[in-house]
Amino acid sequence: TITIASIIDDLIDESDETVIVTLSNPSNATLGGNDVHTYTITDNDDAPTIEFNSVSSSGDESVSSADLTVDLSGPSSEAVTVDYTVTGTAESGTDYTLANGTLTINSGDTSGTITIASIIDDLIDESDETVIVTLSNPSNATLGVNDVHTYTITDNDDAPTIAFTDPSSSNPESINSADLPVDLSAESSQSVTVDYPVTGTAESGTD
């Protein structure tokens, strides 16, 4: 008997492994046909799960990039890959840079990073915008519960002021209408409304 001793029952998902024992140089005997034996150590560990570290996060639009951490539940001796798609109310190429892609976590590592880059700090008052990243199609791992992460880009611009262009104007009563321009101090990505009550010495419906 040749004994393979102390086989280690680790907790790492890995490929089945082999121990190959080859006989040679017999004394007082001749070598038979079966001079090589392959013993296979069959892995008994489940593939790790892969998921986002958290389901949401946020940052001011002045922050130029954001890292989204993707975790494995345990180490693997094999590289793990997972696809991701990008959606949300923010627009890639305009508000930030991140396209659909594939994340690779190398063997032995337990986390990886998807980076939302080039977040634009514009000067436009707007609603907070979202970047939604969804994981799918993992290899050498199974998908965990936290497979979607929502990153919120928080707007940091003040709302514009709204006012008349001029505080007063006049025309003779022979002019049958008058436009009173109202201006915003800056462009806004949101519709702006303002109420206006009408008073004065002239009477609406008569004058």
PDB file of C-alpha atoms in Angstrom:
ATOM      1  CA  THR A   1       0.000   0.000   0.000  1.00  0.00           C
ATOM      2  CA  ILE A   2       1.101   3.521  -0.822  1.00  0.00           C
ATOM      3  CA  THR A   3      -0.871   5.912   1.420  1.00  0.00           C
ATOM      4  CA  ILE A   4      -1.869   9.449   0.485  1.00  0.00           C
ATOM      5  CA  ALA A   5      -2.156  10.950   3.943  1.00  0.00           C
ATOM      6  CA  SER A   6      -3.566  14.148   5.461  1.00  0.00           C
ATOM      7  CA  ILE A   7      -5.862  15.144   2.609  1.00  0.00           C
ATOM      8  CA  ILE A   8      -7.064  18.640   3.501  1.00  0.00           C
ATOM      9  CA  ASP A   9     -10.803  19.352   3.615  1.00  0.00           C
ATOM     10  CA  ASP A  10     -10.591  23.100   2.985  1.00  0.00           C
ATOM     11  CA  LEU A  11     -13.472  25.536   2.529  1.00  0.00           C
ATOM     12  CA  ILE A  12     -12.415  26.803  -0.904  1.00  0.00           C
ATOM     13  CA  ASP A  13     -14.423  26.077  -4.033  1.00  0.00           C
ATOM     14  CA  GLU A  14     -11.965  24.623  -6.503  1.00  0.00           C
ATOM     15  CA  SER A  15     -11.610  22.215  -9.389  1.00  0.00           C
ATOM     16  CA  ASP A  16     -11.143  18.510  -8.653  1.00  0.00           C
ATOM     17  CA  GLU A  17      -7.440  17.828  -8.143  1.00  0.00           C
ATOM     18  CA  THR A  18      -5.283  14.830  -8.947  1.00  0.00           C
ATOM     19  CA  VAL A  19      -2.442  12.975  -7.293  1.00  0.00           C
ATOM     20  CA  ILE A  20      -0.542  10.919  -9.903  1.00  0.00           C
ATOM     21  CA  VAL A  21       1.756   8.184  -8.576  1.00  0.00           C
ATOM     22  CA  THR A  22       4.132   6.511 -11.037  1.00  0.00           C
ATOM     23  CA  LEU A  23       6.035   3.286 -10.313  1.00  0.00           C
ATOM     24  CA  SER A  24       9.599   2.814 -11.574  1.00  0.00           C
ATOM     25  CA  ASN A  25      12.849   0.932 -10.972  1.00  0.00           C
ATOM     26  CA  PRO A  26      11.481  -2.282  -9.424  1.00  0.00           C
ATOM     27  CA  SER A  27      13.896  -4.764  -7.800  1.00  0.00           C
ATOM     28  CA  ASN A  28      13.229  -8.522  -7.911  1.00  0.00           C
ATOM     29  CA  ALA A  29      10.183  -7.820 -10.113  1.00  0.00           C
ATOM     30  CA  THR A  30       9.304  -6.457 -13.510  1.00  0.00           C
ATOM     31  CA  LEU A  31       7.075  -3.440 -14.078  1.00  0.00           C
ATOM     32  CA  GLY A  32       3.506  -4.296 -15.087  1.00  0.00           C
ATOM     33  CA  GLY A  33       1.220  -2.381 -17.419  1.00  0.00           C
ATOM     34  CA  ASN A  34      -0.512  -0.396 -14.675  1.00  0.00           C
ATOM     35  CA  ASP A  35       2.548   1.582 -13.590  1.00  0.00           C
ATOM     36  CA  VAL A  36       0.646   4.880 -13.166  1.00  0.00           C
ATOM     37  CA  HIS A  37      -2.252   5.541 -10.763  1.00  0.00           C
ATOM     38  CA  THR A  38      -4.297   8.731 -10.773  1.00  0.00           C
ATOM     39  CA  TYR A  39      -6.156   9.536  -7.559  1.00  0.00           C
ATOM     40  CA  THR A  40      -8.718  12.358  -7.844  1.00  0.00           C
ATOM     41  CA  ILE A  41      -9.542  14.534  -4.832  1.00  0.00           C
ATOM     42  CA  THR A  42     -13.126  15.597  -5.504  1.00  0.00           C
ATOM     43  CA  ASP A  43     -13.987  19.079  -4.275  1.00  0.00           C
ATOM     44  CA  ASN A  44     -16.945  19.158  -1.877  1.00  0.00           C
ATOM     45  CA  ASP A  45     -17.407  22.923  -1.501  1.00  0.00           C
ATOM     46  CA  ASP A  46     -20.291  24.853  -3.009  1.00  0.00           C
ATOM     47  CA  ALA A  47     -19.517  27.655  -5.418  1.00  0.00           C
ATOM     48  CA  PRO A  48     -19.527  31.018  -3.600  1.00  0.00           C
ATOM     49  CA  THR A  49     -22.357  33.495  -4.018  1.00  0.00           C
ATOM     50  CA  ILE A  50     -21.662  36.833  -5.671  1.00  0.00           C
ATOM     51  CA  GLU A  51     -23.600  40.003  -4.862  1.00  0.00           C
ATOM     52  CA  PHE A  52     -23.277  43.711  -4.147  1.00  0.00           C
ATOM     53  CA  ASN A  53     -21.976  44.685  -0.716  1.00  0.00           C
ATOM     54  CA  SER A  54     -25.056  46.929  -0.362  1.00  0.00           C
ATOM     55  CA  VAL A  55     -28.161  47.636  -2.419  1.00  0.00           C
ATOM     56  CA  SER A  56     -27.846  51.431  -2.534  1.00  0.00           C
ATOM     57  CA  SER A  57     -25.502  54.350  -2.028  1.00  0.00           C
ATOM     58  CA  SER A  58     -25.311  58.006  -3.014  1.00  0.00           C
ATOM     59  CA  GLY A  59     -22.923  60.861  -3.574  1.00  0.00           C
ATOM     60  CA  ASP A  60     -22.890  64.535  -4.441  1.00  0.00           C
ATOM     61  CA  GLU A  61     -22.465  65.234  -8.166  1.00  0.00           C
ATOM     62  CA  SER A  62     -19.220  67.038  -7.262  1.00  0.00           C
ATOM     63  CA  VAL A  63     -17.715  63.617  -6.454  1.00  0.00           C
ATOM     64  CA  SER A  64     -16.069  62.581  -9.709  1.00  0.00           C
ATOM     65  CA  SER A  65     -16.406  58.789  -9.323  1.00  0.00           C
ATOM     66  CA  ALA A  66     -18.005  56.094  -7.201  1.00  0.00           C
ATOM     67  CA  ASP A  67     -16.906  52.516  -6.522  1.00  0.00           C
ATOM     68  CA  LEU A  68     -19.546  49.789  -6.137  1.00  0.00           C
ATOM     69  CA  THR A  69     -18.179  46.778  -4.244  1.00  0.00           C
ATOM     70  CA  VAL A  70     -19.147  43.261  -5.322  1.00  0.00           C
ATOM     71  CA  ASP A  71     -18.439  40.489  -2.778  1.00  0.00           C
ATOM     72  CA  LEU A  72     -17.958  36.744  -2.902  1.00  0.00           C
ATOM     73  CA  SER A  73     -19.231  34.757   0.070  1.00  0.00           C
ATOM     74  CA  GLY A  74     -15.876  32.958   0.207  1.00  0.00           C
ATOM     75  CA  PRO A  75     -12.624  32.546  -1.695  1.00  0.00           C
ATOM     76  CA  SER A  76     -12.447  30.491  -4.863  1.00  0.00           C
ATOM     77  CA  SER A  77      -9.470  28.886  -6.546  1.00  0.00           C
ATOM     78  CA  GLU A  78     -11.044  29.822  -9.879  1.00  0.00           C
ATOM     79  CA  ALA A  79     -11.620  33.240 -11.397  1.00  0.00           C
ATOM     80  CA  VAL A  80     -15.238  34.357 -11.013  1.00  0.00           C
ATOM     81  CA  THR A  81     -16.949  36.535 -13.621  1.00  0.00           C
ATOM     82  CA  VAL A  82     -20.315  38.278 -13.600  1.00  0.00           C
ATOM     83  CA  ASP A  83     -22.021  40.430 -16.238  1.00  0.00           C
ATOM     84  CA  TYR A  84     -23.630  43.746 -15.360  1.00  0.00           C
ATOM     85  CA  THR A  85     -26.081  46.063 -17.124  1.00  0.00           C
ATOM     86  CA  VAL A  86     -26.475  49.787 -16.433  1.00  0.00           C
ATOM     87  CA  THR A  87     -29.802  51.658 -16.381  1.00  0.00           C
ATOM     88  CA  GLY A  88     -31.326  54.519 -14.360  1.00  0.00           C
ATOM     89  CA  THR A  89     -32.455  58.109 -14.828  1.00  0.00           C
ATOM     90  CA  ALA A  90     -28.916  59.487 -15.272  1.00  0.00           C
ATOM     91  CA  GLU A  91     -27.445  59.163 -18.759  1.00  0.00           C
ATOM     92  CA  SER A  92     -24.147  57.428 -19.448  1.00  0.00           C
ATOM     93  CA  GLY A  93     -21.915  59.680 -21.505  1.00  0.00           C
ATOM     94  CA  THR A  94     -23.727  62.803 -20.301  1.00  0.00           C
ATOM     95  CA  ASP A  95     -23.954  62.511 -16.507  1.00  0.00           C
ATOM     96  CA  TYR A  96     -21.326  59.786 -15.941  1.00  0.00           C
ATOM     97  CA  THR A  97     -19.339  57.082 -17.726  1.00  0.00           C
ATOM     98  CA  LEU A  98     -20.128  53.371 -17.295  1.00  0.00           C
ATOM     99  CA  ALA A  99     -21.202  50.913 -19.966  1.00  0.00           C
ATOM    100  CA  ASN A 100     -22.535  47.373 -19.707  1.00  0.00           C
ATOM    101  CA  GLY A 101     -19.666  44.986 -19.012  1.00  0.00           C
ATOM    102  CA  THR A 102     -18.214  42.011 -17.156  1.00  0.00           C
ATOM    103  CA  LEU A 103     -16.491  42.052 -13.765  1.00  0.00           C
ATOM    104  CA  THR A 104     -13.742  39.505 -13.053  1.00  0.00           C
ATOM    105  CA  ILE A 105     -12.719  38.558  -9.506  1.00  0.00           C
ATOM    106  CA  ASN A 106      -9.405  36.720  -9.609  1.00  0.00           C
ATOM    107  CA  SER A 107      -8.844  33.421  -7.813  1.00  0.00           C
ATOM    108  CA  GLY A 108      -8.153  33.916  -4.125  1.00  0.00           C
ATOM    109  CA  ASP A 109      -9.825  37.334  -4.014  1.00  0.00           C
ATOM    110  CA  THR A 110     -13.166  37.848  -2.314  1.00  0.00           C
ATOM    111  CA  SER A 111     -14.313  41.153  -3.813  1.00  0.00           C
ATOM    112  CA  GLY A 112     -14.211  43.318  -6.927  1.00  0.00           C
ATOM    113  CA  THR A 113     -15.183  46.843  -7.895  1.00  0.00           C
ATOM    114  CA  ILE A 114     -17.428  48.382 -10.559  1.00  0.00           C
ATOM    115  CA  THR A 115     -16.542  52.074 -10.968  1.00  0.00           C
ATOM    116  CA  ILE A 116     -18.947  54.801 -12.028  1.00  0.00           C
ATOM    117  CA  ALA A 117     -16.487  57.281 -13.558  1.00  0.00           C
ATOM    118  CA  SER A 118     -16.500  60.878 -14.806  1.00  0.00           C
ATOM    119  CA  ILE A 119     -19.562  62.038 -12.865  1.00  0.00           C
ATOM    120  CA  ILE A 120     -20.380  65.500 -14.242  1.00  0.00           C
ATOM    121  CA  ASP A 121     -20.750  68.425 -11.819  1.00  0.00           C
ATOM    122  CA  ASP A 122     -22.936  70.641 -13.992  1.00  0.00           C
ATOM    123  CA  LEU A 123     -24.473  73.993 -13.049  1.00  0.00           C
ATOM    124  CA  ILE A 124     -28.076  73.005 -13.768  1.00  0.00           C
ATOM    125  CA  ASP A 125     -30.655  72.617 -11.026  1.00  0.00           C
ATOM    126  CA  GLU A 126     -32.146  69.171 -11.522  1.00  0.00           C
ATOM    127  CA  SER A 127     -33.681  66.221  -9.732  1.00  0.00           C
ATOM    128  CA  ASP A 128     -31.396  63.655  -8.136  1.00  0.00           C
ATOM    129  CA  GLU A 129     -30.505  61.015 -10.731  1.00  0.00           C
ATOM    130  CA  THR A 130     -29.889  57.291 -10.432  1.00  0.00           C
ATOM    131  CA  VAL A 131     -27.423  54.795 -11.852  1.00  0.00           C
ATOM    132  CA  ILE A 132     -28.832  51.258 -11.497  1.00  0.00           C
ATOM    133  CA  VAL A 133     -26.377  48.373 -11.967  1.00  0.00           C
ATOM    134  CA  THR A 134     -27.751  44.814 -12.255  1.00  0.00           C
ATOM    135  CA  LEU A 135     -25.624  41.651 -12.014  1.00  0.00           C
ATOM    136  CA  SER A 136     -26.319  38.525 -14.109  1.00  0.00           C
ATOM    137  CA  ASN A 137     -24.796  35.367 -15.612  1.00  0.00           C
ATOM    138  CA  PRO A 138     -22.090  34.569 -13.033  1.00  0.00           C
ATOM    139  CA  SER A 139     -19.460  31.918 -13.775  1.00  0.00           C
ATOM    140  CA  ASN A 140     -17.928  29.757 -10.990  1.00  0.00           C
ATOM    141  CA  ALA A 141     -20.392  31.372  -8.563  1.00  0.00           C
ATOM    142  CA  THR A 142     -24.106  31.697  -7.914  1.00  0.00           C
ATOM    143  CA  LEU A 143     -25.986  34.987  -7.830  1.00  0.00           C
ATOM    144  CA  GLY A 144     -26.804  36.286  -4.346  1.00  0.00           C
ATOM    145  CA  VAL A 145     -29.825  38.279  -3.206  1.00  0.00           C
ATOM    146  CA  ASN A 146     -28.243  41.734  -3.615  1.00  0.00           C
ATOM    147  CA  ASP A 147     -27.948  41.569  -7.399  1.00  0.00           C
ATOM    148  CA  VAL A 148     -29.062  45.189  -8.010  1.00  0.00           C
ATOM    149  CA  HIS A 149     -27.370  48.353  -6.716  1.00  0.00           C
ATOM    150  CA  THR A 150     -28.869  51.831  -7.056  1.00  0.00           C
ATOM    151  CA  TYR A 151     -26.409  54.724  -6.882  1.00  0.00           C
ATOM    152  CA  THR A 152     -27.988  58.180  -6.530  1.00  0.00           C
ATOM    153  CA  ILE A 153     -26.182  61.241  -7.887  1.00  0.00           C
ATOM    154  CA  THR A 154     -27.347  64.032  -5.582  1.00  0.00           C
ATOM    155  CA  ASP A 155     -27.777  67.430  -7.252  1.00  0.00           C
ATOM    156  CA  ASN A 156     -25.811  70.251  -5.594  1.00  0.00           C
ATOM    157  CA  ASP A 157     -27.136  73.257  -7.515  1.00  0.00           C
ATOM    158  CA  ASP A 158     -29.431  75.897  -6.021  1.00  0.00           C
ATOM    159  CA  ALA A 159     -32.809  76.441  -7.599  1.00  0.00           C
ATOM    160  CA  PRO A 160     -32.761  79.477  -9.909  1.00  0.00           C
ATOM    161  CA  THR A 161     -34.459  82.733  -8.942  1.00  0.00           C
ATOM    162  CA  ILE A 162     -37.482  83.904 -10.909  1.00  0.00           C
ATOM    163  CA  ALA A 163     -38.329  87.566 -11.419  1.00  0.00           C
ATOM    164  CA  PHE A 164     -39.679  90.086 -13.892  1.00  0.00           C
ATOM    165  CA  THR A 165     -37.116  91.353 -16.388  1.00  0.00           C
ATOM    166  CA  ASP A 166     -38.128  94.916 -15.476  1.00  0.00           C
ATOM    167  CA  PRO A 167     -40.110  96.171 -12.467  1.00  0.00           C
ATOM    168  CA  SER A 168     -42.320  98.429 -14.608  1.00  0.00           C
ATOM    169  CA  SER A 169     -43.341  99.311 -18.165  1.00  0.00           C
ATOM    170  CA  SER A 170     -45.998 101.389 -19.925  1.00  0.00           C
ATOM    171  CA  ASN A 171     -47.794 101.888 -23.218  1.00  0.00           C
ATOM    172  CA  PRO A 172     -50.725 103.995 -24.441  1.00  0.00           C
ATOM    173  CA  GLU A 173     -54.133 102.376 -24.251  1.00  0.00           C
ATOM    174  CA  SER A 174     -54.192 102.173 -28.041  1.00  0.00           C
ATOM    175  CA  ILE A 175     -51.812  99.190 -27.737  1.00  0.00           C
ATOM    176  CA  ASN A 176     -54.191  96.236 -27.307  1.00  0.00           C
ATOM    177  CA  SER A 177     -51.847  93.905 -25.395  1.00  0.00           C
ATOM    178  CA  ALA A 178     -48.647  93.943 -23.335  1.00  0.00           C
ATOM    179  CA  ASP A 179     -46.121  91.169 -22.633  1.00  0.00           C
ATOM    180  CA  LEU A 180     -44.400  91.163 -19.249  1.00  0.00           C
ATOM    181  CA  PRO A 181     -41.205  89.024 -19.537  1.00  0.00           C
ATOM    182  CA  VAL A 182     -40.322  86.780 -16.606  1.00  0.00           C
ATOM    183  CA  ASP A 183     -36.757  85.455 -16.348  1.00  0.00           C
ATOM    184  CA  LEU A 184     -34.892  82.650 -14.563  1.00  0.00           C
ATOM    185  CA  SER A 185     -31.415  83.421 -13.231  1.00  0.00           C
ATOM    186  CA  ALA A 186     -30.155  80.107 -14.669  1.00  0.00           C
ATOM    187  CA  GLU A 187     -31.259  77.200 -16.801  1.00  0.00           C
ATOM    188  CA  SER A 188     -33.152  74.427 -15.003  1.00  0.00           C
ATOM    189  CA  SER A 189     -33.791  70.838 -16.036  1.00  0.00           C
ATOM    190  CA  GLN A 190     -37.140  71.029 -14.244  1.00  0.00           C
ATOM    191  CA  SER A 191     -40.265  72.885 -15.229  1.00  0.00           C
ATOM    192  CA  VAL A 192     -40.643  76.042 -13.134  1.00  0.00           C
ATOM    193  CA  THR A 193     -44.040  77.445 -12.164  1.00  0.00           C
ATOM    194  CA  VAL A 194     -44.975  80.671 -10.404  1.00  0.00           C
ATOM    195  CA  ASP A 195     -48.375  82.009  -9.404  1.00  0.00           C
ATOM    196  CA  TYR A 196     -49.385  85.626 -10.064  1.00  0.00           C
ATOM    197  CA  PRO A 197     -52.317  87.477  -8.483  1.00  0.00           C
ATOM    198  CA  VAL A 198     -53.433  90.609 -10.359  1.00  0.00           C
ATOM    199  CA  THR A 199     -54.306  93.892  -8.577  1.00  0.00           C
ATOM    200  CA  GLY A 200     -54.061  97.621  -9.413  1.00  0.00           C
ATOM    201  CA  THR A 201     -56.315 100.570 -10.228  1.00  0.00           C
ATOM    202  CA  ALA A 202     -57.313  99.207 -13.671  1.00  0.00           C
ATOM    203  CA  GLU A 203     -60.165  96.679 -13.628  1.00  0.00           C
ATOM    204  CA  SER A 204     -59.857  93.274 -15.249  1.00  0.00           C
ATOM    205  CA  GLY A 205     -62.719  92.698 -17.658  1.00  0.00           C
ATOM    206  CA  THR A 206     -63.328  96.424 -18.025  1.00  0.00           C
ATOM    207  CA  ASP A 207     -59.903  97.956 -18.654  1.00  0.00           C
TER     208      ASP A 207
END
